[in-house]
Structures are given as C-alpha cells and as structure tokens.
Amino acid sequence: MTSVHQADKPRTRRYRGVSYKRRIDAAKEAVQTVELADRLCGPGGLRRVGKEWIGRCPLPDHQDRSPSFTVNPDKNVFFCHGCLRGGDVVELARHAWGYDQREAHTAAAMLLMEFGHELPQRPSSWFTKQERQHNTRAAIEETRRNIRCRRLFEHLILPLINEIEDEEEHARELERAWTDFQGLLQ
Ligand SMILES: [Zn+2]
C-alpha cells in the first residue's frame, strides 16, 4: 500500500490556507484513528489492552519486534513507544504513506478517498469570487460597447449636428441624437 500511495503522490500545489484546513478537518471528522490503524496493521494486528489498542508499529520505517504501537480510541490518537511518533489520524496517514509535514492536506485527501468519503467541495468564497469575476467581465464588456458607441456617434452623427449654428438648437439636437443613437445600438 505504501508504494502505491507514494507512486501516486500528486505534486504539491499551493492552495489557500482555508482549503488545506477544511480537508484536514474533514478527514479527522470522517475517519477514526483506530480505523486507519486497524487497516494498516491488518486483521488481528491490534489487540485491546485496557483502554488502548496495541500492536506492532505499521509505519514503514520502523521494524517493530515488540508491540510498541498504541491507539487510544477515546482521545482518537496514536503513539508509538518505539519510533516516538504520535498524533491524530492525519498524522498517522502522513507517516504511513510518506508525506512530509507540509503535505498533510494531501495525506488528508488520500485518507478521505481511502475510506470512500468525498473530498470537501470548494469553499463558498470560491464561488463568490467566480461571480465577482463574471460581473467584472460583464462590466468590461459594457464599457467596451459604450466606447464603440461613442466613437461611431462622433464619426457618423456629430458632423451633421455640428452644422447647426444656433447654440440652443445644437444642444437640443445633440441630446436627442445621442439618445436615439444609443437606442439603435442596444
Ligand atoms: Zn513505530
């Protein structure tokens, strides 16, 4: 299993902090430490002693001869007395599948998939941003249309209006023509 996960290890991408955290939280919520430990240790690999489950350490770089690996289901954590590693379910996944500390979000994603859970969807802020960008694009398009409209007006209509000598009539005709022209181009 270890080699498969390491081979498939996706390249680290820069997500925003919020996505990292959501995925890690989702994995912790969805998978109990003892569930992953049980899968890593294999059938009969863990036995119950008091409040804890104990077995030989399943982490790949620890050849554990005596059972040093413990899981406390109440606290939802593991600790190995041999290699002195411990932590929550994401930490266990990270150590088991060879991800470093900065790749905890990837370990969390693998963990969710491994246990058949969906990855958290994009945060709502992502959709808000998309909408904002869409609105921005629409605003830019409208500005471009207005510029084209004004330039056409200047080129096609304005010379005719500028022939009017009476100032008042010129102003009135200019306003009327501009309104008509905009209406035509809508
Ligand atoms: Zn260990």
GROMACS .gro file of C-alpha atoms and ligand atoms in nm:
model
  187
    1MET     CA    1   0.000   0.000   0.000
    2THR     CA    2   0.283   0.233   0.088
    3SER     CA    3   0.444   0.210  -0.253
    4VAL     CA    4   0.114   0.270  -0.430
    5HIS     CA    5   0.048   0.584  -0.232
    6GLN     CA    6   0.398   0.712  -0.281
    7ALA     CA    7   0.386   0.643  -0.653
    8ASP     CA    8   0.057   0.826  -0.688
    9LYS     CA    9   0.164   1.113  -0.471
   10PRO     CA   10   0.044   1.425  -0.652
   11ARG     CA   11   0.265   1.728  -0.677
   12THR     CA   12   0.219   1.978  -0.401
   13ARG     CA   13   0.005   2.263  -0.520
   14ARG     CA   14  -0.045   2.592  -0.342
   15TYR     CA   15  -0.397   2.601  -0.213
   16ARG     CA   16  -0.519   2.875   0.012
   17GLY     CA   17  -0.499   2.804   0.381
   18VAL     CA   18  -0.873   2.764   0.407
   19SER     CA   19  -0.875   2.466   0.170
   20TYR     CA   20  -0.588   2.294   0.348
   21LYS     CA   21  -0.765   2.326   0.677
   22ARG     CA   22  -1.106   2.218   0.551
   23ARG     CA   23  -0.966   1.899   0.404
   24ILE     CA   24  -0.768   1.812   0.715
   25ASP     CA   25  -1.066   1.881   0.940
   26ALA     CA   26  -1.294   1.677   0.714
   27ALA     CA   27  -1.056   1.380   0.726
   28LYS     CA   28  -1.030   1.395   1.105
   29GLU     CA   29  -1.405   1.407   1.130
   30ALA     CA   30  -1.466   1.125   0.883
   31VAL     CA   31  -1.205   0.867   0.985
   32GLN     CA   32  -1.121   0.749   1.336
   33THR     CA   33  -0.754   0.694   1.418
   34VAL     CA   34  -0.827   0.337   1.518
   35GLU     CA   35  -0.995   0.267   1.181
   36LEU     CA   36  -0.682   0.363   0.990
   37ALA     CA   37  -0.456   0.186   1.242
   38ASP     CA   38  -0.663  -0.128   1.203
   39ARG     CA   39  -0.632  -0.115   0.827
   40LEU     CA   40  -0.256  -0.051   0.842
   41CYS     CA   41  -0.191  -0.325   1.097
   42GLY     CA   42  -0.407  -0.580   0.915
   43PRO     CA   43  -0.652  -0.835   1.053
   44GLY     CA   44  -0.569  -0.929   1.411
   45GLY     CA   45  -0.281  -0.681   1.414
   46LEU     CA   46  -0.425  -0.483   1.703
   47ARG     CA   47  -0.547  -0.619   2.033
   48ARG     CA   48  -0.734  -0.444   2.307
   49VAL     CA   49  -0.545  -0.382   2.630
   50GLY     CA   50  -0.742  -0.175   2.877
   51LYS     CA   51  -0.841   0.150   2.715
   52GLU     CA   52  -0.594   0.113   2.427
   53TRP     CA   53  -0.535  -0.092   2.117
   54ILE     CA   54  -0.180  -0.225   2.088
   55GLY     CA   55   0.012  -0.378   1.801
   56ARG     CA   56   0.335  -0.380   1.608
   57CYS     CA   57   0.410  -0.042   1.455
   58PRO     CA   58   0.279  -0.030   1.095
   59LEU     CA   59   0.489   0.270   0.995
   60PRO     CA   60   0.715   0.176   0.704
   61ASP     CA   61   1.049   0.281   0.851
   62HIS     CA   62   1.004   0.113   1.188
   63GLN     CA   63   1.077  -0.260   1.210
   64ASP     CA   64   0.888  -0.315   1.533
   65ARG     CA   65   0.963  -0.652   1.700
   66SER     CA   66   0.765  -0.592   2.017
   67PRO     CA   67   0.421  -0.428   2.004
   68SER     CA   68   0.510  -0.062   2.060
   69PHE     CA   69   0.226   0.095   1.872
   70THR     CA   70  -0.080   0.212   2.068
   71VAL     CA   71  -0.409   0.374   1.976
   72ASN     CA   72  -0.630   0.547   2.226
   73PRO     CA   73  -0.982   0.549   2.078
   74ASP     CA   74  -1.117   0.787   2.343
   75LYS     CA   75  -0.858   1.052   2.265
   76ASN     CA   76  -0.860   0.947   1.897
   77VAL     CA   77  -0.478   0.947   1.879
   78PHE     CA   78  -0.191   0.705   1.829
   79PHE     CA   79   0.154   0.682   1.982
   80CYS     CA   80   0.446   0.451   1.908
   81HIS     CA   81   0.681   0.393   2.201
   82GLY     CA   82   0.946   0.260   1.960
   83CYS     CA   83   0.977   0.538   1.700
   84LEU     CA   84   0.821   0.802   1.926
   85ARG     CA   85   0.576   0.920   1.668
   86GLY     CA   86   0.220   1.004   1.754
   87GLY     CA   87  -0.075   1.225   1.676
   88ASP     CA   88  -0.415   1.221   1.512
   89VAL     CA   89  -0.543   1.023   1.215
   90VAL     CA   90  -0.398   1.263   0.956
   91GLU     CA   91  -0.057   1.236   1.122
   92LEU     CA   92  -0.083   0.858   1.109
   93ALA     CA   93  -0.176   0.871   0.739
   94ARG     CA   94   0.107   1.112   0.671
   95HIS     CA   95   0.369   0.890   0.837
   96ALA     CA   96   0.226   0.569   0.692
   97TRP     CA   97   0.218   0.698   0.334
   98GLY     CA   98   0.534   0.906   0.344
   99TYR     CA   99   0.411   1.264   0.320
  100ASP     CA  100   0.605   1.540   0.491
  101GLN     CA  101   0.451   1.793   0.725
  102ARG     CA  102   0.364   2.045   0.453
  103GLU     CA  103   0.178   1.772   0.265
  104ALA     CA  104  -0.066   1.698   0.547
  105HIS     CA  105  -0.353   1.819   0.326
  106THR     CA  106  -0.259   1.559   0.062
  107ALA     CA  107  -0.245   1.285   0.324
  108ALA     CA  108  -0.589   1.402   0.441
  109ALA     CA  109  -0.724   1.381   0.085
  110MET     CA  110  -0.582   1.029   0.042
  111LEU     CA  111  -0.735   0.934   0.373
  112LEU     CA  112  -1.081   1.055   0.269
  113MET     CA  113  -1.059   0.867  -0.061
  114GLU     CA  114  -0.916   0.555   0.101
  115PHE     CA  115  -1.221   0.531   0.324
  116GLY     CA  116  -1.470   0.617   0.050
  117HIS     CA  117  -1.552   0.971   0.157
  118GLU     CA  118  -1.595   1.261  -0.076
  119LEU     CA  119  -1.344   1.540  -0.075
  120PRO     CA  120  -1.481   1.867   0.061
  121GLN     CA  121  -1.624   2.089  -0.211
  122ARG     CA  122  -1.472   2.420  -0.297
  123PRO     CA  123  -1.541   2.680  -0.029
  124SER     CA  124  -1.826   2.923  -0.095
  125SER     CA  125  -1.569   3.203  -0.118
  126TRP     CA  126  -1.452   3.040  -0.442
  127PHE     CA  127  -1.798   3.073  -0.595
  128THR     CA  128  -1.829   3.431  -0.473
  129LYS     CA  129  -1.501   3.509  -0.643
  130GLN     CA  130  -1.616   3.347  -0.969
  131GLU     CA  131  -1.932   3.554  -0.960
  132ARG     CA  132  -1.735   3.870  -0.894
  133GLN     CA  133  -1.508   3.793  -1.186
  134HIS     CA  134  -1.810   3.730  -1.406
  135ASN     CA  135  -1.955   4.068  -1.303
  136THR     CA  136  -1.621   4.232  -1.375
  137ARG     CA  137  -1.612   4.076  -1.720
  138ALA     CA  138  -1.967   4.198  -1.788
  139ALA     CA  139  -1.871   4.549  -1.676
  140ILE     CA  140  -1.567   4.549  -1.903
  141GLU     CA  141  -1.779   4.433  -2.196
  142GLU     CA  142  -2.028   4.712  -2.135
  143THR     CA  143  -1.753   4.972  -2.118
  144ARG     CA  144  -1.613   4.849  -2.450
  145ARG     CA  145  -1.959   4.867  -2.606
  146ASN     CA  146  -2.004   5.225  -2.479
  147ILE     CA  147  -1.670   5.331  -2.621
  148ARG     CA  148  -1.755   5.181  -2.962
  149CYS     CA  149  -2.091   5.356  -2.947
  150ARG     CA  150  -1.941   5.697  -2.871
  151ARG     CA  151  -1.679   5.665  -3.144
  152LEU     CA  152  -1.940   5.570  -3.403
  153PHE     CA  153  -2.155   5.860  -3.292
  154GLU     CA  154  -1.866   6.104  -3.323
  155HIS     CA  155  -1.785   5.972  -3.665
  156LEU     CA  156  -2.132   5.934  -3.815
  157ILE     CA  157  -2.364   6.179  -3.644
  158LEU     CA  158  -2.167   6.458  -3.483
  159PRO     CA  159  -2.055   6.621  -3.812
  160LEU     CA  160  -2.421   6.668  -3.908
  161ILE     CA  161  -2.513   6.822  -3.575
  162ASN     CA  162  -2.211   7.049  -3.577
  163GLU     CA  163  -2.357   7.213  -3.889
  164ILE     CA  164  -2.630   7.365  -3.670
  165GLU     CA  165  -2.528   7.718  -3.584
  166ASP     CA  166  -2.787   7.803  -3.320
  167GLU     CA  167  -2.637   7.707  -2.986
  168GLU     CA  168  -2.962   7.607  -2.820
  169GLU     CA  169  -3.081   7.403  -3.114
  170HIS     CA  170  -2.740   7.241  -3.141
  171ALA     CA  171  -2.754   7.131  -2.778
  172ARG     CA  172  -3.111   7.005  -2.810
  173GLU     CA  173  -3.040   6.812  -3.129
  174LEU     CA  174  -2.719   6.668  -2.984
  175GLU     CA  175  -2.902   6.528  -2.684
  176ARG     CA  176  -3.187   6.388  -2.893
  177ALA     CA  177  -2.950   6.228  -3.146
  178TRP     CA  178  -2.736   6.070  -2.876
  179THR     CA  179  -3.040   5.918  -2.712
  180ASP     CA  180  -3.171   5.786  -3.043
  181PHE     CA  181  -2.831   5.652  -3.137
  182GLN     CA  182  -2.784   5.463  -2.811
  183GLY     CA  183  -3.131   5.317  -2.854
  184LEU     CA  184  -3.040   5.195  -3.202
  185LEU     CA  185  -2.730   5.015  -3.081
  186GLN     CA  186  -2.881   4.836  -2.783
  187ZN      ZN  187   0.684   0.299   1.543
   0.00000   0.00000   0.00000
